[in-house]
mmCIF file of C-alpha atoms in Angstrom:
data_model
loop_
_atom_site.group_PDB
_atom_site.id
_atom_site.type_symbol
_atom_site.label_atom_id
_atom_site.label_comp_id
_atom_site.label_asym_id
_atom_site.label_seq_id
_atom_site.Cartn_x
_atom_site.Cartn_y
_atom_site.Cartn_z
ATOM 1 C CA MET A 1 -44.578 97.581 -41.269
ATOM 2 C CA GLY A 2 -44.118 93.918 -40.124
ATOM 3 C CA HIS A 3 -41.134 94.525 -38.336
ATOM 4 C CA ARG A 4 -43.135 97.415 -36.528
ATOM 5 C CA LEU A 5 -45.834 94.769 -35.751
ATOM 6 C CA LEU A 6 -43.509 92.231 -34.193
ATOM 7 C CA ALA A 7 -41.910 95.211 -31.948
ATOM 8 C CA TRP A 8 -45.207 96.112 -30.628
ATOM 9 C CA MET A 9 -46.628 92.663 -30.144
ATOM 10 C CA LEU A 10 -43.656 91.863 -28.015
ATOM 11 C CA LYS A 11 -43.635 95.031 -25.736
ATOM 12 C CA HIS A 12 -47.598 95.756 -25.688
ATOM 13 C CA GLY A 13 -49.795 92.930 -27.495
ATOM 14 C CA HIS A 14 -51.226 91.848 -24.509
ATOM 15 C CA ARG A 15 -54.928 93.394 -23.752
ATOM 16 C CA ARG A 16 -56.587 90.580 -21.702
ATOM 17 C CA THR A 17 -55.149 89.738 -17.960
ATOM 18 C CA LYS A 18 -52.224 92.290 -18.487
ATOM 19 C CA ALA A 19 -52.930 95.193 -20.194
ATOM 20 C CA ASP A 20 -50.122 96.794 -21.758
ATOM 21 C CA THR A 21 -47.677 94.174 -21.095
ATOM 22 C CA GLY A 22 -45.654 92.214 -24.117
ATOM 23 C CA LEU A 23 -47.101 88.588 -25.788
ATOM 24 C CA SER A 24 -44.526 85.505 -25.267
ATOM 25 C CA ALA A 25 -42.382 84.772 -28.055
ATOM 26 C CA ARG A 26 -44.276 81.575 -28.715
ATOM 27 C CA THR A 27 -47.962 83.340 -28.909
ATOM 28 C CA VAL A 28 -46.201 85.913 -31.463
ATOM 29 C CA THR A 29 -44.709 83.299 -33.905
ATOM 30 C CA LYS A 30 -48.412 81.323 -33.272
ATOM 31 C CA THR A 31 -49.732 84.740 -34.331
ATOM 32 C CA LEU A 32 -47.603 85.335 -37.232
ATOM 33 C CA THR A 33 -48.441 82.038 -38.699
ATOM 34 C CA VAL A 34 -51.442 82.412 -39.175
ATOM 35 C CA LEU A 35 -51.271 86.083 -40.259
ATOM 36 C CA THR A 36 -48.903 84.698 -42.920
ATOM 37 C CA THR A 37 -51.343 81.929 -44.129
ATOM 38 C CA ALA A 38 -54.167 84.241 -44.376
ATOM 39 C CA LEU A 39 -51.902 86.978 -46.494
ATOM 40 C CA GLU A 40 -50.829 84.090 -48.381
ATOM 41 C CA ASP A 41 -54.436 83.268 -49.616
ATOM 42 C CA ALA A 42 -54.650 87.043 -50.387
ATOM 43 C CA LEU A 43 -51.617 86.865 -52.657
ATOM 44 C CA ARG A 44 -52.823 84.315 -54.414
ATOM 45 C CA GLU A 45 -56.251 86.008 -55.216
ATOM 46 C CA GLY A 46 -54.264 89.329 -56.328
ATOM 47 C CA ALA A 47 -55.888 91.137 -53.373
ATOM 48 C CA ILE A 48 -51.846 92.065 -52.374
ATOM 49 C CA THR A 49 -48.344 92.014 -54.201
ATOM 50 C CA ARG A 50 -46.606 90.322 -51.694
ATOM 51 C CA ASN A 51 -46.604 88.791 -48.112
ATOM 52 C CA VAL A 52 -45.090 90.948 -45.696
ATOM 53 C CA ALA A 53 -45.864 88.686 -43.064
ATOM 54 C CA ALA A 54 -43.735 85.935 -44.388
ATOM 55 C CA LEU A 55 -40.469 88.493 -44.486
ATOM 56 C CA VAL A 56 -40.843 88.991 -40.853
ATOM 57 C CA VAL A 57 -38.021 87.022 -38.527
ATOM 58 C CA ARG A 58 -39.629 84.921 -35.906
ATOM 59 C CA PRO A 59 -38.672 85.128 -32.204
ATOM 60 C CA THR A 60 -36.599 82.728 -30.555
ATOM 61 C CA TYR A 61 -38.977 80.646 -28.227
ATOM 62 C CA ILE A 62 -37.287 79.285 -25.663
ATOM 63 C CA PRO A 63 -39.284 76.294 -23.622
ATOM 64 C CA PRO A 64 -39.506 77.548 -19.870
ATOM 65 C CA GLU A 65 -37.346 75.069 -17.033
ATOM 66 C CA MET A 66 -40.485 73.260 -15.464
ATOM 67 C CA SER A 67 -39.824 73.406 -11.427
ATOM 68 C CA THR A 68 -41.158 70.502 -9.501
ATOM 69 C CA TRP A 69 -41.149 69.726 -5.709
ATOM 70 C CA THR A 70 -39.519 66.941 -3.905
ATOM 71 C CA GLU A 71 -41.257 64.323 -2.131
ATOM 72 C CA GLY A 72 -40.254 66.147 0.946
ATOM 73 C CA ASP A 73 -41.390 69.560 -0.575
ATOM 74 C CA VAL A 74 -44.916 68.246 -0.940
ATOM 75 C CA ALA A 75 -44.741 66.996 2.785
ATOM 76 C CA SER A 76 -43.946 70.277 4.330
ATOM 77 C CA PHE A 77 -46.202 71.926 2.293
ATOM 78 C CA LEU A 78 -49.315 69.836 3.240
ATOM 79 C CA LYS A 79 -48.061 70.208 6.729
ATOM 80 C CA GLU A 80 -47.981 73.650 6.846
ATOM 81 C CA VAL A 81 -51.702 74.148 5.154
ATOM 82 C CA GLN A 82 -53.660 71.384 7.124
ATOM 83 C CA ASP A 83 -55.535 74.132 8.751
ATOM 84 C CA ASP A 84 -55.831 76.372 5.759
ATOM 85 C CA PHE A 85 -59.844 77.243 5.049
ATOM 86 C CA ASN A 86 -59.116 75.499 1.319
ATOM 87 C CA TYR A 87 -56.976 72.513 2.370
ATOM 88 C CA VAL A 88 -58.739 70.431 0.321
ATOM 89 C CA ALA A 89 -57.879 72.587 -2.564
ATOM 90 C CA TRP A 90 -54.275 71.988 -2.155
ATOM 91 C CA LEU A 91 -54.910 68.710 -1.496
ATOM 92 C CA LEU A 92 -56.757 68.223 -4.764
ATOM 93 C CA ALA A 93 -54.111 70.607 -6.794
ATOM 94 C CA LEU A 94 -51.205 67.576 -5.431
ATOM 95 C CA TYR A 95 -53.427 64.647 -6.434
ATOM 96 C CA GLY A 96 -52.649 66.111 -10.371
ATOM 97 C CA LEU A 97 -55.986 68.062 -10.874
ATOM 98 C CA ARG A 98 -56.026 71.332 -12.950
ATOM 99 C CA ARG A 99 -56.928 74.554 -11.233
ATOM 100 C CA GLY A 100 -59.973 74.301 -13.492
ATOM 101 C CA GLU A 101 -60.582 70.287 -11.937
ATOM 102 C CA VAL A 102 -60.085 71.883 -8.327
ATOM 103 C CA LEU A 103 -62.256 74.717 -8.400
ATOM 104 C CA GLY A 104 -64.714 72.788 -10.889
ATOM 105 C CA LEU A 105 -65.234 69.571 -8.552
ATOM 106 C CA ARG A 106 -69.012 69.451 -7.367
ATOM 107 C CA TRP A 107 -70.088 67.393 -4.269
ATOM 108 C CA SER A 108 -72.349 65.365 -6.699
ATOM 109 C CA ASP A 109 -68.909 64.264 -8.183
ATOM 110 C CA VAL A 110 -67.566 63.119 -4.606
ATOM 111 C CA ASP A 111 -68.675 59.261 -3.673
ATOM 112 C CA PHE A 112 -67.772 58.671 -0.262
ATOM 113 C CA GLU A 113 -68.975 55.464 -0.582
ATOM 114 C CA ALA A 114 -66.629 54.185 -3.159
ATOM 115 C CA LYS A 115 -64.091 56.299 -2.406
ATOM 116 C CA VAL A 116 -63.863 57.801 -5.609
ATOM 117 C CA ILE A 117 -63.937 61.562 -7.024
ATOM 118 C CA ILE A 118 -65.256 62.077 -10.702
ATOM 119 C CA ILE A 119 -63.219 64.503 -12.940
ATOM 120 C CA ARG A 120 -65.527 65.967 -15.549
ATOM 121 C CA TRP A 121 -66.080 69.598 -15.156
ATOM 122 C CA SER A 122 -64.077 72.839 -14.956
ATOM 123 C CA ARG A 123 -64.137 76.186 -13.797
ATOM 124 C CA THR A 124 -62.028 78.613 -15.876
ATOM 125 C CA SER A 125 -61.751 82.237 -16.593
ATOM 126 C CA PRO A 126 -60.697 82.270 -20.217
ATOM 127 C CA ASP A 127 -60.414 86.420 -20.607
ATOM 128 C CA GLY A 128 -59.635 86.940 -17.026
ATOM 129 C CA VAL A 129 -63.002 88.395 -16.117
ATOM 130 C CA LYS A 130 -65.892 85.834 -16.680
ATOM 131 C CA VAL A 131 -65.745 82.903 -15.155
ATOM 132 C CA VAL A 132 -67.296 79.691 -17.003
ATOM 133 C CA GLU A 133 -67.877 76.076 -16.507
ATOM 134 C CA GLY A 134 -67.454 73.278 -18.993
ATOM 135 C CA GLU A 135 -66.362 69.628 -19.925
ATOM 136 C CA PRO A 136 -62.852 68.595 -20.157
ATOM 137 C CA LYS A 137 -61.511 69.396 -23.695
ATOM 138 C CA THR A 138 -60.914 65.614 -24.329
ATOM 139 C CA ARG A 139 -62.216 62.380 -23.746
ATOM 140 C CA LYS A 140 -58.821 61.560 -21.737
ATOM 141 C CA GLY A 141 -59.983 64.739 -19.390
ATOM 142 C CA PHE A 142 -62.718 62.812 -18.072
ATOM 143 C CA ARG A 143 -61.815 60.683 -15.401
ATOM 144 C CA THR A 144 -62.643 58.669 -12.106
ATOM 145 C CA LEU A 145 -59.903 58.736 -9.297
ATOM 146 C CA PRO A 146 -59.285 56.731 -6.184
ATOM 147 C CA MET A 147 -59.394 58.819 -2.913
ATOM 148 C CA ASP A 148 -56.638 57.722 -0.759
ATOM 149 C CA ASP A 149 -57.388 58.237 3.067
ATOM 150 C CA THR A 150 -56.004 61.977 3.674
ATOM 151 C CA LEU A 151 -58.516 63.036 0.748
ATOM 152 C CA HIS A 152 -61.378 60.862 1.695
ATOM 153 C CA LYS A 153 -61.026 62.430 5.267
ATOM 154 C CA ALA A 154 -60.663 66.268 4.428
ATOM 155 C CA LEU A 155 -63.232 65.900 1.941
ATOM 156 C CA TRP A 156 -65.574 64.240 4.833
ATOM 157 C CA ALA A 157 -64.751 66.724 7.366
ATOM 158 C CA LEU A 158 -65.678 69.752 4.713
ATOM 159 C CA TRP A 159 -68.940 68.094 3.851
ATOM 160 C CA GLU A 160 -69.929 67.529 7.643
ATOM 161 C CA SER A 161 -68.482 71.158 8.582
ATOM 162 C CA ASP A 162 -70.970 74.354 9.174
ATOM 163 C CA ALA A 163 -69.299 76.320 6.708
ATOM 164 C CA PRO A 164 -71.706 78.243 3.822
ATOM 165 C CA CYS A 165 -72.007 76.541 0.951
ATOM 166 C CA ASN A 166 -74.302 78.520 -1.760
ATOM 167 C CA PRO A 167 -75.575 77.043 -4.965
ATOM 168 C CA CYS A 168 -73.186 77.901 -8.175
ATOM 169 C CA THR A 169 -74.775 80.943 -9.756
ATOM 170 C CA ILE A 170 -73.745 79.550 -13.368
ATOM 171 C CA CYS A 171 -74.307 75.373 -12.743
ATOM 172 C CA SER A 172 -76.689 76.031 -9.658
ATOM 173 C CA GLU A 173 -74.809 73.163 -8.101
ATOM 174 C CA LEU A 174 -72.692 72.567 -4.702
ATOM 175 C CA HIS A 175 -69.406 73.167 -5.281
ATOM 176 C CA VAL A 176 -66.219 71.904 -2.961
ATOM 177 C CA VAL A 177 -64.043 74.424 -2.965
ATOM 178 C CA LEU A 178 -65.646 77.990 -1.729
ATOM 179 C CA ASP A 179 -64.607 81.205 -0.522
ATOM 180 C CA ARG A 180 -65.966 82.187 3.699
ATOM 181 C CA SER A 181 -69.029 83.327 2.146
ATOM 182 C CA GLY A 182 -70.006 80.030 0.592
ATOM 183 C CA ASP A 183 -69.639 81.142 -2.987
ATOM 184 C CA PRO A 184 -67.572 79.168 -5.672
ATOM 185 C CA ARG A 185 -63.766 80.447 -5.937
ATOM 186 C CA ARG A 186 -62.715 82.924 -8.877
ATOM 187 C CA PRO A 187 -59.548 80.689 -10.935
ATOM 188 C CA ALA A 188 -57.089 83.809 -10.402
ATOM 189 C CA TRP A 189 -57.333 83.302 -6.222
ATOM 190 C CA MET A 190 -55.882 79.914 -6.309
ATOM 191 C CA THR A 191 -52.710 80.932 -7.881
ATOM 192 C CA GLU A 192 -52.771 83.954 -6.266
ATOM 193 C CA ARG A 193 -53.169 82.341 -2.574
ATOM 194 C CA PHE A 194 -50.709 79.602 -3.707
ATOM 195 C CA GLN A 195 -48.033 82.225 -4.467
ATOM 196 C CA GLU A 196 -48.474 83.457 -1.435
ATOM 197 C CA LEU A 197 -48.547 80.245 0.838
ATOM 198 C CA VAL A 198 -45.367 79.614 -1.071
ATOM 199 C CA LEU A 199 -43.401 82.569 -0.214
ATOM 200 C CA ARG A 200 -44.789 82.762 3.421
ATOM 201 C CA LEU A 201 -43.443 78.881 3.912
ATOM 202 C CA GLY A 202 -40.212 79.360 2.200
ATOM 203 C CA LEU A 203 -40.729 76.744 -0.121
ATOM 204 C CA PRO A 204 -39.095 76.407 -3.400
ATOM 205 C CA LEU A 205 -40.998 78.769 -5.412
ATOM 206 C CA ILE A 206 -42.667 77.077 -8.205
ATOM 207 C CA ARG A 207 -46.252 78.110 -10.431
ATOM 208 C CA LEU A 208 -49.446 76.489 -9.359
ATOM 209 C CA HIS A 209 -49.508 74.233 -12.672
ATOM 210 C CA ASP A 210 -45.971 73.003 -11.541
ATOM 211 C CA LEU A 211 -47.858 70.946 -9.046
ATOM 212 C CA ARG A 212 -49.033 68.545 -12.157
ATOM 213 C CA HIS A 213 -45.516 68.363 -12.974
ATOM 214 C CA THR A 214 -44.544 67.500 -9.570
ATOM 215 C CA VAL A 215 -46.971 64.424 -9.459
ATOM 216 C CA GLY A 216 -46.306 63.483 -12.726
ATOM 217 C CA THR A 217 -42.460 63.224 -11.768
ATOM 218 C CA LEU A 218 -42.590 61.838 -7.994
ATOM 219 C CA MET A 219 -44.906 59.124 -10.049
ATOM 220 C CA HIS A 220 -42.399 58.338 -12.431
ATOM 221 C CA LEU A 221 -40.059 57.866 -9.556
ATOM 222 C CA LEU A 222 -41.970 55.542 -7.625
ATOM 223 C CA ASN A 223 -41.867 53.612 -10.745
ATOM 224 C CA VAL A 224 -45.744 53.932 -11.705
ATOM 225 C CA PRO A 225 -45.960 53.223 -15.553
ATOM 226 C CA THR A 226 -46.506 56.281 -17.987
ATOM 227 C CA ALA A 227 -49.681 55.008 -19.135
ATOM 228 C CA VAL A 228 -50.941 55.213 -15.885
ATOM 229 C CA ILE A 229 -49.495 58.144 -15.346
ATOM 230 C CA ALA A 230 -50.867 60.032 -18.316
ATOM 231 C CA ALA A 231 -54.374 58.453 -17.410
ATOM 232 C CA TRP A 232 -54.089 59.851 -13.790
ATOM 233 C CA LEU A 233 -53.517 63.300 -15.068
ATOM 234 C CA GLY A 234 -56.079 63.046 -17.812
ATOM 235 C CA HIS A 235 -53.501 63.106 -20.809
ATOM 236 C CA ALA A 236 -54.125 62.398 -24.822
ATOM 237 C CA SER A 237 -51.196 60.118 -24.750
ATOM 238 C CA ALA A 238 -48.482 58.673 -22.559
ATOM 239 C CA ALA A 239 -45.545 60.116 -24.755
ATOM 240 C CA PHE A 240 -47.005 63.477 -24.224
ATOM 241 C CA THR A 241 -46.804 62.725 -20.296
ATOM 242 C CA LEU A 242 -43.579 61.556 -20.766
ATOM 243 C CA LYS A 243 -42.169 64.477 -22.897
ATOM 244 C CA GLN A 244 -43.786 67.374 -20.614
ATOM 245 C CA TYR A 245 -44.669 65.955 -17.191
ATOM 246 C CA VAL A 246 -41.885 64.391 -16.200
ATOM 247 C CA HIS A 247 -38.950 65.697 -15.234
ATOM 248 C CA SER A 248 -35.385 65.008 -13.392
ATOM 249 C CA GLN A 249 -34.878 65.891 -10.162
ATOM 250 C CA ASP A 250 -31.561 66.471 -7.878
ATOM 251 C CA PRO A 251 -32.076 63.696 -5.204
ATOM 252 C CA ALA A 252 -32.927 61.414 -8.063
ATOM 253 C CA LEU A 253 -30.006 62.249 -10.154
ATOM 254 C CA LEU A 254 -27.760 61.934 -7.377
ATOM 255 C CA ALA A 255 -28.937 58.681 -6.402
ATOM 256 C CA ALA A 256 -28.522 57.442 -10.363
ATOM 257 C CA GLY A 257 -25.046 58.696 -10.269
ATOM 258 C CA VAL A 258 -24.157 57.141 -7.174
ATOM 259 C CA THR A 259 -25.536 53.708 -8.695
ATOM 260 C CA TRP A 260 -24.043 53.879 -11.943
ATOM 261 C CA THR A 261 -20.407 55.016 -10.277
ATOM 262 C CA SER A 262 -20.366 52.085 -7.934
ATOM 263 C CA LYS A 263 -20.911 50.004 -10.773
ATOM 264 C CA LEU A 264 -17.950 51.688 -12.431
ATOM 265 C CA ALA A 265 -15.595 51.126 -9.426
ATOM 266 C CA VAL A 266 -16.559 47.260 -9.101
#
């Protein structure tokens, strides 16, 4: 029975946003771990005679290879989307904000005089249907980031524009990123719109979340201390940032190779 359950989860287990599709090997392994623990308690109490979940061979989980853009890719993207209705959303994403943080940013969290934005809300949709807003999951998620001139100018232009801006039905405040009717965007919109733009512009195909990896990697290549990158991205530790959000890029590898081989030639 355990093996049949495993096969079902891998083929049909997704019931939320992708109905009748399989769960990832990582999710299946986590589920089996929880089930094994529960059945182990039942076994100790004599409610069952054996723990069948413990007999199931876990599927192999291979972490996905993260892709990032180069500095040139970022510049090309921003140049092409500068007239996009939600240009500010893409600037914020390339500032390293999470999708929920971009969509959760409120005008009350933008301080034009001090030239900072305050990250303290996230707009998400855990089940793919209902939209919720809440505070960051960890203390490090709360952060204040300085605005560069480009972001400051774009936000000010948006603030001064005549675009409609309706109070959010969840928090009753005014959000920065809105649709053309003046209502806050749904999380799925940002992911779908980003993929559309990337395909249309012919840029390397990456996920929206990979923009955070791009930011971390490019900051690292600019010799920004890992602890600073972690604080900027809102990570709990610098070790996590270095392990998960800093990746090698071909130009950087080429430059390193040229530097190293030149020393060998001496």
